[in-house]
PDB file of C-alpha atoms in Angstrom:
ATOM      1  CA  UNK W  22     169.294 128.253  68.740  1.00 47.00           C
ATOM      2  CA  UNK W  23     167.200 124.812  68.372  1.00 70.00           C
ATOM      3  CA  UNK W  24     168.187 121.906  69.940  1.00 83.00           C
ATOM      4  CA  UNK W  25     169.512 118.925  68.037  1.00 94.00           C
ATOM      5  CA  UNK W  26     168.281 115.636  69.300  1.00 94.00           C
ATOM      6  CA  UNK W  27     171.336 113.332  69.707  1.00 95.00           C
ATOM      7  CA  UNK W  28     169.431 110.246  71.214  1.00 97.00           C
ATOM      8  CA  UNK W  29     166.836 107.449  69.383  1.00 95.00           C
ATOM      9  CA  UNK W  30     165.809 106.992  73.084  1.00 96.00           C
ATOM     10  CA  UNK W  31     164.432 110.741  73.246  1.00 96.00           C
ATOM     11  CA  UNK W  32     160.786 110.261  73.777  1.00 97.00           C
ATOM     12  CA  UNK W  33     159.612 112.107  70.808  1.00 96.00           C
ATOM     13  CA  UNK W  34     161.656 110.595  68.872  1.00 97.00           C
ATOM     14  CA  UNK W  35     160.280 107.092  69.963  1.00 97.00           C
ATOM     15  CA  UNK W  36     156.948 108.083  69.630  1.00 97.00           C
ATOM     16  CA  UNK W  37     157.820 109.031  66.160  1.00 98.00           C
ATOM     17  CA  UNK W  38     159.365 105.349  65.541  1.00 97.00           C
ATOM     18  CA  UNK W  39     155.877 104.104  66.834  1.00 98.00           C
ATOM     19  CA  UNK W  40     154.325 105.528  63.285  1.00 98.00           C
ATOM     20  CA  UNK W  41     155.911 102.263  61.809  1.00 98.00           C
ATOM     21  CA  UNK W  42     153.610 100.570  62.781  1.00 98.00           C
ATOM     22  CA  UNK W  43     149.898 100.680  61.906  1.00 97.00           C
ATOM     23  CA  UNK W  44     148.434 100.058  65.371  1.00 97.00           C
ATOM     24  CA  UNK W  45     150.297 103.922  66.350  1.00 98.00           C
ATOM     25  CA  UNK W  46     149.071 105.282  63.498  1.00 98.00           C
ATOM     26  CA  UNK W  47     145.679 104.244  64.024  1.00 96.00           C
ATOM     27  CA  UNK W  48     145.735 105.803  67.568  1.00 97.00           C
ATOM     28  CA  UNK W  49     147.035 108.564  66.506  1.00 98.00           C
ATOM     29  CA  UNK W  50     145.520 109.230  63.472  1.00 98.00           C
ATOM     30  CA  UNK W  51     149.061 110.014  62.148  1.00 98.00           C
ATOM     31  CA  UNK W  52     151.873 108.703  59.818  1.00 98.00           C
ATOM     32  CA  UNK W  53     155.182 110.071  58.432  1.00 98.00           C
ATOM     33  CA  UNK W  54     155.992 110.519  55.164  1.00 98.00           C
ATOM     34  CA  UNK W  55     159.906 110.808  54.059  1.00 97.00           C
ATOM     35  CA  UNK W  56     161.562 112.547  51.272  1.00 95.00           C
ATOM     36  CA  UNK W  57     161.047 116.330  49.894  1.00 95.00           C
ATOM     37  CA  UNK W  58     158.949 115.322  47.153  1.00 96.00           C
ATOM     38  CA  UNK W  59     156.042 113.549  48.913  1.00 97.00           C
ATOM     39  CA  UNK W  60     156.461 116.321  51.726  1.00 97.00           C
ATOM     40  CA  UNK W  61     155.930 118.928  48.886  1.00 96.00           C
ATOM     41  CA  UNK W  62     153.179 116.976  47.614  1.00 97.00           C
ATOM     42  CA  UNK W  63     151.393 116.911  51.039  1.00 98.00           C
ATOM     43  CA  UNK W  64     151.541 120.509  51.761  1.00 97.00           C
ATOM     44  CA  UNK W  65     150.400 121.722  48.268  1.00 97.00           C
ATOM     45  CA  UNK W  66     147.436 118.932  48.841  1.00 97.00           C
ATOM     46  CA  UNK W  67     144.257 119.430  51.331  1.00 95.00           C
ATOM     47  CA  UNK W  68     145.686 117.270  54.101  1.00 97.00           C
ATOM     48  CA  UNK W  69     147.136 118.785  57.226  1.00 98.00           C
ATOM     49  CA  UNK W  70     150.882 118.248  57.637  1.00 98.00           C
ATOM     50  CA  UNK W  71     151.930 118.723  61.281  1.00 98.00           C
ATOM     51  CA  UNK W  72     155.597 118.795  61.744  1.00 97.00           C
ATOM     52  CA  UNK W  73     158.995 118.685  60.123  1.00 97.00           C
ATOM     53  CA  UNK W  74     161.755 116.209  60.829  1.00 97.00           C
ATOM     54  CA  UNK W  75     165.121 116.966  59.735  1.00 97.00           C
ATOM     55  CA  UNK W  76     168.436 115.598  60.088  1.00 96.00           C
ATOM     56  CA  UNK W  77     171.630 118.020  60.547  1.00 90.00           C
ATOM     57  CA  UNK W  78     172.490 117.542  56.568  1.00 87.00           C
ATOM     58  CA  UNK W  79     169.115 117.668  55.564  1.00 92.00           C
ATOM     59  CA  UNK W  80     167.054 120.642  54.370  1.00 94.00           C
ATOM     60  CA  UNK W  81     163.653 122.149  54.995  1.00 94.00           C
ATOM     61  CA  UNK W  82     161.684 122.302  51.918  1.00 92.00           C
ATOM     62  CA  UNK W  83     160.622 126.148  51.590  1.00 93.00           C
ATOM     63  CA  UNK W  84     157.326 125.672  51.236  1.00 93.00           C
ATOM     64  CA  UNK W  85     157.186 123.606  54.691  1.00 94.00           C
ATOM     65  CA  UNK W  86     159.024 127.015  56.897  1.00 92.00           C
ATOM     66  CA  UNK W  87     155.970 127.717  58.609  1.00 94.00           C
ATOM     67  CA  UNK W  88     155.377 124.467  60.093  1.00 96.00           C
ATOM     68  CA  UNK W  89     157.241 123.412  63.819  1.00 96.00           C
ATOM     69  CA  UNK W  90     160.762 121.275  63.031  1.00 96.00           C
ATOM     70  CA  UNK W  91     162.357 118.737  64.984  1.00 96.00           C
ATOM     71  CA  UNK W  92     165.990 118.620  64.562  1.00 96.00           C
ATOM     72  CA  UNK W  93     167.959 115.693  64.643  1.00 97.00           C
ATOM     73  CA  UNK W  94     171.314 113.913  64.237  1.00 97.00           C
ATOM     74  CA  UNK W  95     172.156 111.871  60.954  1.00 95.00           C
ATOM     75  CA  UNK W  96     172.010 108.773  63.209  1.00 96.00           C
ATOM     76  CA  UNK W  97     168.723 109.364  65.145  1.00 97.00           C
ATOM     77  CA  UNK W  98     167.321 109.758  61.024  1.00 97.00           C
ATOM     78  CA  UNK W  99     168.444 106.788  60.070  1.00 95.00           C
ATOM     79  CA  UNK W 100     166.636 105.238  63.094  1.00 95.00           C
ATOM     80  CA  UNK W 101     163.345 107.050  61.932  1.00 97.00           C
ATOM     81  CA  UNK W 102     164.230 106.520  57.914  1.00 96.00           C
ATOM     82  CA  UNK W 103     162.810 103.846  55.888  1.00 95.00           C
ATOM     83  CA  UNK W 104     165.184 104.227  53.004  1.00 92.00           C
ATOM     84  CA  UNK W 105     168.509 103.009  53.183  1.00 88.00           C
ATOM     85  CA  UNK W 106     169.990 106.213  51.729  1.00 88.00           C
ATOM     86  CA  UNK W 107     168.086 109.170  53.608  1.00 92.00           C
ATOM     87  CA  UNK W 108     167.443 112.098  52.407  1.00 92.00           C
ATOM     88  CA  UNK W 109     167.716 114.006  55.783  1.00 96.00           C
ATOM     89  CA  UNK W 110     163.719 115.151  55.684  1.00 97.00           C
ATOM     90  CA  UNK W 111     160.692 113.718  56.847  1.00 98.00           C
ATOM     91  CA  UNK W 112     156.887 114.864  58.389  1.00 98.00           C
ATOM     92  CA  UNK W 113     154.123 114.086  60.337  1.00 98.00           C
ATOM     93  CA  UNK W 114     150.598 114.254  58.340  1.00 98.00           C
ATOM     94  CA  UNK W 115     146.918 113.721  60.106  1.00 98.00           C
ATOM     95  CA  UNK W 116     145.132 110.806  58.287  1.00 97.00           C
ATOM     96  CA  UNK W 117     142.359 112.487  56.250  1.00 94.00           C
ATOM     97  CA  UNK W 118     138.871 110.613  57.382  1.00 88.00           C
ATOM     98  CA  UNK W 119     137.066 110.389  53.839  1.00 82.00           C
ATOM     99  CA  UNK W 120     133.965 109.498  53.367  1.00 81.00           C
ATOM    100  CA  UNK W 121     132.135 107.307  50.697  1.00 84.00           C
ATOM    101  CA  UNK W 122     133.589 107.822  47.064  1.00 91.00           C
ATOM    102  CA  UNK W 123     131.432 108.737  44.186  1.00 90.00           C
ATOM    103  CA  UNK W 124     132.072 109.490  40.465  1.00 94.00           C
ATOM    104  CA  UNK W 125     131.737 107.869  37.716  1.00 94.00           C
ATOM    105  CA  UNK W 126     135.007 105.877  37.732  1.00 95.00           C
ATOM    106  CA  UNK W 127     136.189 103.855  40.867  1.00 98.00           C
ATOM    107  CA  UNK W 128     138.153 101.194  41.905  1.00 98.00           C
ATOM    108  CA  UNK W 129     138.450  98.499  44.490  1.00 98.00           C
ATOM    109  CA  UNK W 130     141.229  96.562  45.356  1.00 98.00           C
ATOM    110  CA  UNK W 131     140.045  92.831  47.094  1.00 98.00           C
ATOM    111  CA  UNK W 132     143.012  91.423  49.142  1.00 97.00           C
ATOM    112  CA  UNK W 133     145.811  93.190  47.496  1.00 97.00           C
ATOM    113  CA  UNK W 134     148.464  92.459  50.007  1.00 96.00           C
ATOM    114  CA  UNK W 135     151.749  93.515  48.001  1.00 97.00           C
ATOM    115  CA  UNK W 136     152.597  97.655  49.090  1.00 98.00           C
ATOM    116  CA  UNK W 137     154.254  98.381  45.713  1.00 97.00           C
ATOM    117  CA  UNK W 138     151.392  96.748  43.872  1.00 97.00           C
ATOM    118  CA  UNK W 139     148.879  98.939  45.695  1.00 98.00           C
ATOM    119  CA  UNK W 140     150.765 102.042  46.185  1.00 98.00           C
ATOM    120  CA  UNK W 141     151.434 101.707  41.469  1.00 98.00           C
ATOM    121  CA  UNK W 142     147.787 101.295  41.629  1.00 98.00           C
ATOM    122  CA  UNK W 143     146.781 104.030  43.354  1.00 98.00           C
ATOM    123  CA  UNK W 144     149.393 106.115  41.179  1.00 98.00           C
ATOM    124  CA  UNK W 145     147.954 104.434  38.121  1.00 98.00           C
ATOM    125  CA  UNK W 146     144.188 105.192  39.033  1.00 98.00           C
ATOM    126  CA  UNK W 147     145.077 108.975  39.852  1.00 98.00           C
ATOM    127  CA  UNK W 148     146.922 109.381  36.197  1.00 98.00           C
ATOM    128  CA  UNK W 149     143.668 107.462  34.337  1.00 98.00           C
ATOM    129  CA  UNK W 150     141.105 110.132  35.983  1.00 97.00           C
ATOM    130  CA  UNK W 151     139.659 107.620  38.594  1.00 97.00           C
ATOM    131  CA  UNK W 152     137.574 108.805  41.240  1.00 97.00           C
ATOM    132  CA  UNK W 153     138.856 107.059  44.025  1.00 97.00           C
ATOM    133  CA  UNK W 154     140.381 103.781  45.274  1.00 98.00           C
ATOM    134  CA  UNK W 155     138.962 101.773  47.620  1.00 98.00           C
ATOM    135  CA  UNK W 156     140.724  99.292  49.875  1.00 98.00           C
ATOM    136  CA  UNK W 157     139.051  95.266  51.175  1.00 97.00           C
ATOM    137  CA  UNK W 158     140.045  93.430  53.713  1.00 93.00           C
ATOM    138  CA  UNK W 159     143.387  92.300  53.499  1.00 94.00           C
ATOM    139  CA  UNK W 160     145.080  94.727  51.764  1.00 97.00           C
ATOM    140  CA  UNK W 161     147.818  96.223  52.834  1.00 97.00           C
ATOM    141  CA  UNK W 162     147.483  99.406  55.169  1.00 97.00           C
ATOM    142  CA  UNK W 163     147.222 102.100  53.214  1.00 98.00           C
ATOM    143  CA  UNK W 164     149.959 104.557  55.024  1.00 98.00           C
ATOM    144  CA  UNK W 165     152.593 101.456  55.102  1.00 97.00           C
ATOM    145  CA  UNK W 166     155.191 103.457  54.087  1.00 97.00           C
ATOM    146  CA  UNK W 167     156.055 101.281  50.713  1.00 97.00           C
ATOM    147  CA  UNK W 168     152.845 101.790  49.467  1.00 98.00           C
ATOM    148  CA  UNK W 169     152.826 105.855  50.532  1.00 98.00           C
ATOM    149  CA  UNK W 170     156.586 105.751  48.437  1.00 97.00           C
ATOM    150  CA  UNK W 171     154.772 103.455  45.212  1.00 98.00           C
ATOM    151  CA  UNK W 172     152.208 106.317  44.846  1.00 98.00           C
ATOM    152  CA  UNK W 173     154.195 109.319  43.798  1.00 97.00           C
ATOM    153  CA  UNK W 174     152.306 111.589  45.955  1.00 98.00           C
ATOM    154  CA  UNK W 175     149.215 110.281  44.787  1.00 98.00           C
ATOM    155  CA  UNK W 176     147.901 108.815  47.460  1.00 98.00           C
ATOM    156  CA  UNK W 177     147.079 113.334  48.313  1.00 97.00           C
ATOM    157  CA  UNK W 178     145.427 113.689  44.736  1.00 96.00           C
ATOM    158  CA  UNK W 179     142.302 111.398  45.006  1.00 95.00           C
ATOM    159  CA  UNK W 180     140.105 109.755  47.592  1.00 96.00           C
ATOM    160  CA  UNK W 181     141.549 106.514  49.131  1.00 97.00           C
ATOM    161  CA  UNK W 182     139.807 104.424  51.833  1.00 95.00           C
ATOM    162  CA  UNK W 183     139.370 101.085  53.884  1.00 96.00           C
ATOM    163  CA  UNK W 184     136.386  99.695  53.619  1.00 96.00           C
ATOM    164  CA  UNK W 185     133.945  96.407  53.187  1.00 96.00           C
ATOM    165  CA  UNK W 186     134.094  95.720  49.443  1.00 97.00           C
ATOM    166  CA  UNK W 187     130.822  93.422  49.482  1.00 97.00           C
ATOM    167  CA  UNK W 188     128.912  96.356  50.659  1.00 96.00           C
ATOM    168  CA  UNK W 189     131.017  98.946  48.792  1.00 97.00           C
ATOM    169  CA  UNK W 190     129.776  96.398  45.674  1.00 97.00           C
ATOM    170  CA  UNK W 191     126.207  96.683  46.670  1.00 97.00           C
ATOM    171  CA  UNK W 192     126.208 100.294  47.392  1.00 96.00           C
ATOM    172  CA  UNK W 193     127.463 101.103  43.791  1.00 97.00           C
ATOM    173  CA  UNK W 194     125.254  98.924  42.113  1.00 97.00           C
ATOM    174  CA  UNK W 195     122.180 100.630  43.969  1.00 97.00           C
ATOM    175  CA  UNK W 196     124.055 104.257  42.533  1.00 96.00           C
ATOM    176  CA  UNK W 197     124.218 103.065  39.318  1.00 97.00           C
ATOM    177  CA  UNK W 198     127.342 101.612  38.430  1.00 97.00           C
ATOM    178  CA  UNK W 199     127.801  98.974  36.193  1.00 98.00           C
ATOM    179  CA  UNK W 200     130.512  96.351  38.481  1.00 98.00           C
ATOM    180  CA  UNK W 201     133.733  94.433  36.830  1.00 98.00           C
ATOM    181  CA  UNK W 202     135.395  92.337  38.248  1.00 98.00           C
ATOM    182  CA  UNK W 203     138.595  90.999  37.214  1.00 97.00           C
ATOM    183  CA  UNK W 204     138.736  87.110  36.009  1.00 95.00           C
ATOM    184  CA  UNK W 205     140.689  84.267  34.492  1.00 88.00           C
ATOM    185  CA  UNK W 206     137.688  81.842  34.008  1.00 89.00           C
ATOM    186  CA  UNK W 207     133.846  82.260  31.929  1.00 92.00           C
ATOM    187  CA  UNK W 208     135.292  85.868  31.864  1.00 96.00           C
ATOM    188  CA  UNK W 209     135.127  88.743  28.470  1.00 97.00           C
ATOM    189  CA  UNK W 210     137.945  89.995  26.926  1.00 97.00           C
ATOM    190  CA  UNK W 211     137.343  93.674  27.992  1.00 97.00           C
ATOM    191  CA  UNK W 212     138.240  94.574  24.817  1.00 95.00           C
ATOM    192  CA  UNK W 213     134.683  93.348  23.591  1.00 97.00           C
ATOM    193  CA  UNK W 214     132.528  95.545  25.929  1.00 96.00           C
ATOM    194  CA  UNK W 215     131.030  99.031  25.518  1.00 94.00           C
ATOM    195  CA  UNK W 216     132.552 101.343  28.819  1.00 94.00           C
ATOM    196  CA  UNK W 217     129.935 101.974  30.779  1.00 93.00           C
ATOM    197  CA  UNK W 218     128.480 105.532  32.062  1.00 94.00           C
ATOM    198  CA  UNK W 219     129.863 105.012  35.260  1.00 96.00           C
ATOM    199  CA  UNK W 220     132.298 101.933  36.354  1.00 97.00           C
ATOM    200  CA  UNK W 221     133.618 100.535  39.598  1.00 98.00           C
ATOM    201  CA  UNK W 222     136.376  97.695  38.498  1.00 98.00           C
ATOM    202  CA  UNK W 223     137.559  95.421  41.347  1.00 98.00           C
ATOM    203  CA  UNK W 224     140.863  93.819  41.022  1.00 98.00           C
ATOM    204  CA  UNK W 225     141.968  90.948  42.971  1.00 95.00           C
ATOM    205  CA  UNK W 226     144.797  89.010  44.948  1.00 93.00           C
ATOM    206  CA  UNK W 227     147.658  88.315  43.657  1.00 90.00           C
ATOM    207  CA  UNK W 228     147.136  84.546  44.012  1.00 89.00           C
ATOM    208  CA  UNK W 229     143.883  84.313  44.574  1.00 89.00           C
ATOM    209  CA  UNK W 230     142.230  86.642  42.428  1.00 93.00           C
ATOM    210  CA  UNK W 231     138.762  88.454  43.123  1.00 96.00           C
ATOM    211  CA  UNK W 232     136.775  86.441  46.050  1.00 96.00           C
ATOM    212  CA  UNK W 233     134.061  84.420  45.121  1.00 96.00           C
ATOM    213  CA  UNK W 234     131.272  86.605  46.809  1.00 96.00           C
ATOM    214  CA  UNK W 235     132.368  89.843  45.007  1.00 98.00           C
ATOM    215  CA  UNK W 236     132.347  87.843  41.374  1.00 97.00           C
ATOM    216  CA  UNK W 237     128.976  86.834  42.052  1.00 97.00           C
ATOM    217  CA  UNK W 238     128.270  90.590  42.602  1.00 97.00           C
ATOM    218  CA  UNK W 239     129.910  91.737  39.590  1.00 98.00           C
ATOM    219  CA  UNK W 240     127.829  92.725  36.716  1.00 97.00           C
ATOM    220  CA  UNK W 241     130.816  91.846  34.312  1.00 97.00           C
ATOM    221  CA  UNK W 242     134.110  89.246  34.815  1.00 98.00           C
ATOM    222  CA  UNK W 243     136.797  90.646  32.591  1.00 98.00           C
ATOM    223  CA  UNK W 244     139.983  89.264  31.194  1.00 97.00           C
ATOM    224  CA  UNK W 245     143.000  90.359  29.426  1.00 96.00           C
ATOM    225  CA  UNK W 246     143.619  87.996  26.832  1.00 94.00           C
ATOM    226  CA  UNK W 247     147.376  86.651  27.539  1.00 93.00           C
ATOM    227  CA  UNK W 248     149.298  85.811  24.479  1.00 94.00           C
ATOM    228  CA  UNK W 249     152.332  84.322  25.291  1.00 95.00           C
ATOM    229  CA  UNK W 250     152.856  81.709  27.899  1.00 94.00           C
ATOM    230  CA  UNK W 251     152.802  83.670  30.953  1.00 91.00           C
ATOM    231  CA  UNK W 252     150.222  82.419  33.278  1.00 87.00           C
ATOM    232  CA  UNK W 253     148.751  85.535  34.520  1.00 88.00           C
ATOM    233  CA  UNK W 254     149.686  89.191  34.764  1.00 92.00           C
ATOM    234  CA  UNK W 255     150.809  90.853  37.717  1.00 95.00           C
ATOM    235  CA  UNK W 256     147.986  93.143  39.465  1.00 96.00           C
ATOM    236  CA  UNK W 257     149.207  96.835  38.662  1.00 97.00           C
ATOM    237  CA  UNK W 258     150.152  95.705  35.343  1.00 97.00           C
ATOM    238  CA  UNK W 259     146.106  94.847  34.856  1.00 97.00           C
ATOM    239  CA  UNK W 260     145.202  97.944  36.444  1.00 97.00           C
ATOM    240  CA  UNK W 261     147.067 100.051  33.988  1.00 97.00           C
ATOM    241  CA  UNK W 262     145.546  98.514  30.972  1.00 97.00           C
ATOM    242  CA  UNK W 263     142.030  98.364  32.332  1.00 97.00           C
ATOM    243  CA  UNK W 264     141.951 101.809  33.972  1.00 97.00           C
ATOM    244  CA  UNK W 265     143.076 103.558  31.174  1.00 97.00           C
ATOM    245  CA  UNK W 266     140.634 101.335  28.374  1.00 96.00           C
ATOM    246  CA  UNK W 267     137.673 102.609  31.027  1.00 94.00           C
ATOM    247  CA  UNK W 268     138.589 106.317  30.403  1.00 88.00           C
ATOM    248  CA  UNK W 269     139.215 106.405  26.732  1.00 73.00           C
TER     249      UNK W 269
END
């Protein structure tokens, strides 16, 4: 018979609350993931999934019954959950290391600090056949668990990582890609340029928009021609018409 933990001061079960927070998960290469469908998206995926969490009304997805489970009560969940109506299931997955991302279609995200904004990107890049997604400073961490939640499972479908974008810039230029960078000023409407072979687009902050040095870097500034009187549009909304106008 297993043993139901009954206390949020258990010390696994602290540990576990630790993976809030991106210092823990950085030291131990960790992070949790909630919900059957992301769980059943990790273990189908090439990253390692460690353990099983599950609350006394929740289930264990049948494809995760190999793997070790820690059972708990419905009120040590909700001190692990980050949803305010669990759904009883959670795991522990090792952060994949990857390496640098090649292709012929990538992105880069400069300073996008909003989770759902970078987690509908991420989704939106895997669904338009991008090769990867890479994150500049001041984005959000990539296993926050809003943007892990925004991606559908997507962040297990395609290479994501954190890197320097100026030398990510320069690196893909010396590969071959052609750089855009997203613009409001002496920008093109991207309707009136020829996709290139192979493409790394960088989108920007949400208030600040792509940083001077990586513009200057760029081999195109794009726009999307705004038609009513809406000042800009928001950064996931660009993504989606720009990622899927670069794989037409």
């Amino acid at each position: 018979m297993n043993i139901v933990i009954t206390s949020a001061k258990n010390e696994k079960i602290k540990a576990l609350k630790k993976l809030h927070q991106r210092k823990y998960r950085k030291q131990t290469n960790t992070f949790l993931i909630e919900g059957d469908h992301l769980i059943e998206e990790a273990l189908v995926s090439d990253w390692l999934t460690l353990e099983i969490i599950v609350s006394e009304e929740g289930t264990v997805p049948e494809i995760a019954k190999h793997l070790p489970v820690t059972e708990v009560t419905r009120q040590v969940f909700k001190e692990l959950s980050f949803t305010a109506s669990p759904q009883g299931v959670m795991a522990v997955v090792e952060i994949k290391t990857e390496e640098a991302i090649d292709g012929e279609f990538i992105v880069l995200l400069d300073a996008v600090q909003d989770p759902g904004n970078t987690g509908t990107i991420i989704r939106t890049a895997d669904a338009a056949g991008a090769d990867g997604v890479i994150l500049g400073s001041g984005c959000v961490d990539l296993y926050n668990d809003k943007v892990i939640r925004s991606t559908q499972g997507s962040i297990f479908h395609l290479p994501v990582l954190h890197a320097d974008l100026d030398e990510e810039a320069d690196r893909l230029k010396k590969a071959g890609y052609t750089v855009w960078a997203t613009a409001l000023e002496k920008a093109e409407n991207y309707k009136n340029l020829t996709v290139p072979q192979k493409t790394a687009v960088i989108l920007g902050n949400e208030g600040a928009g792509v940083k001077d040095s990586l513009l200057e870097k760029a081999d195109e500034r794009v726009t999307i021609p705004i038609f009513g009187k809406a000042e800009s549009l928001n950064v996931s909304i660009a993504a989606g018409i720009l990622l899927y106008y670069l794989n037409n």
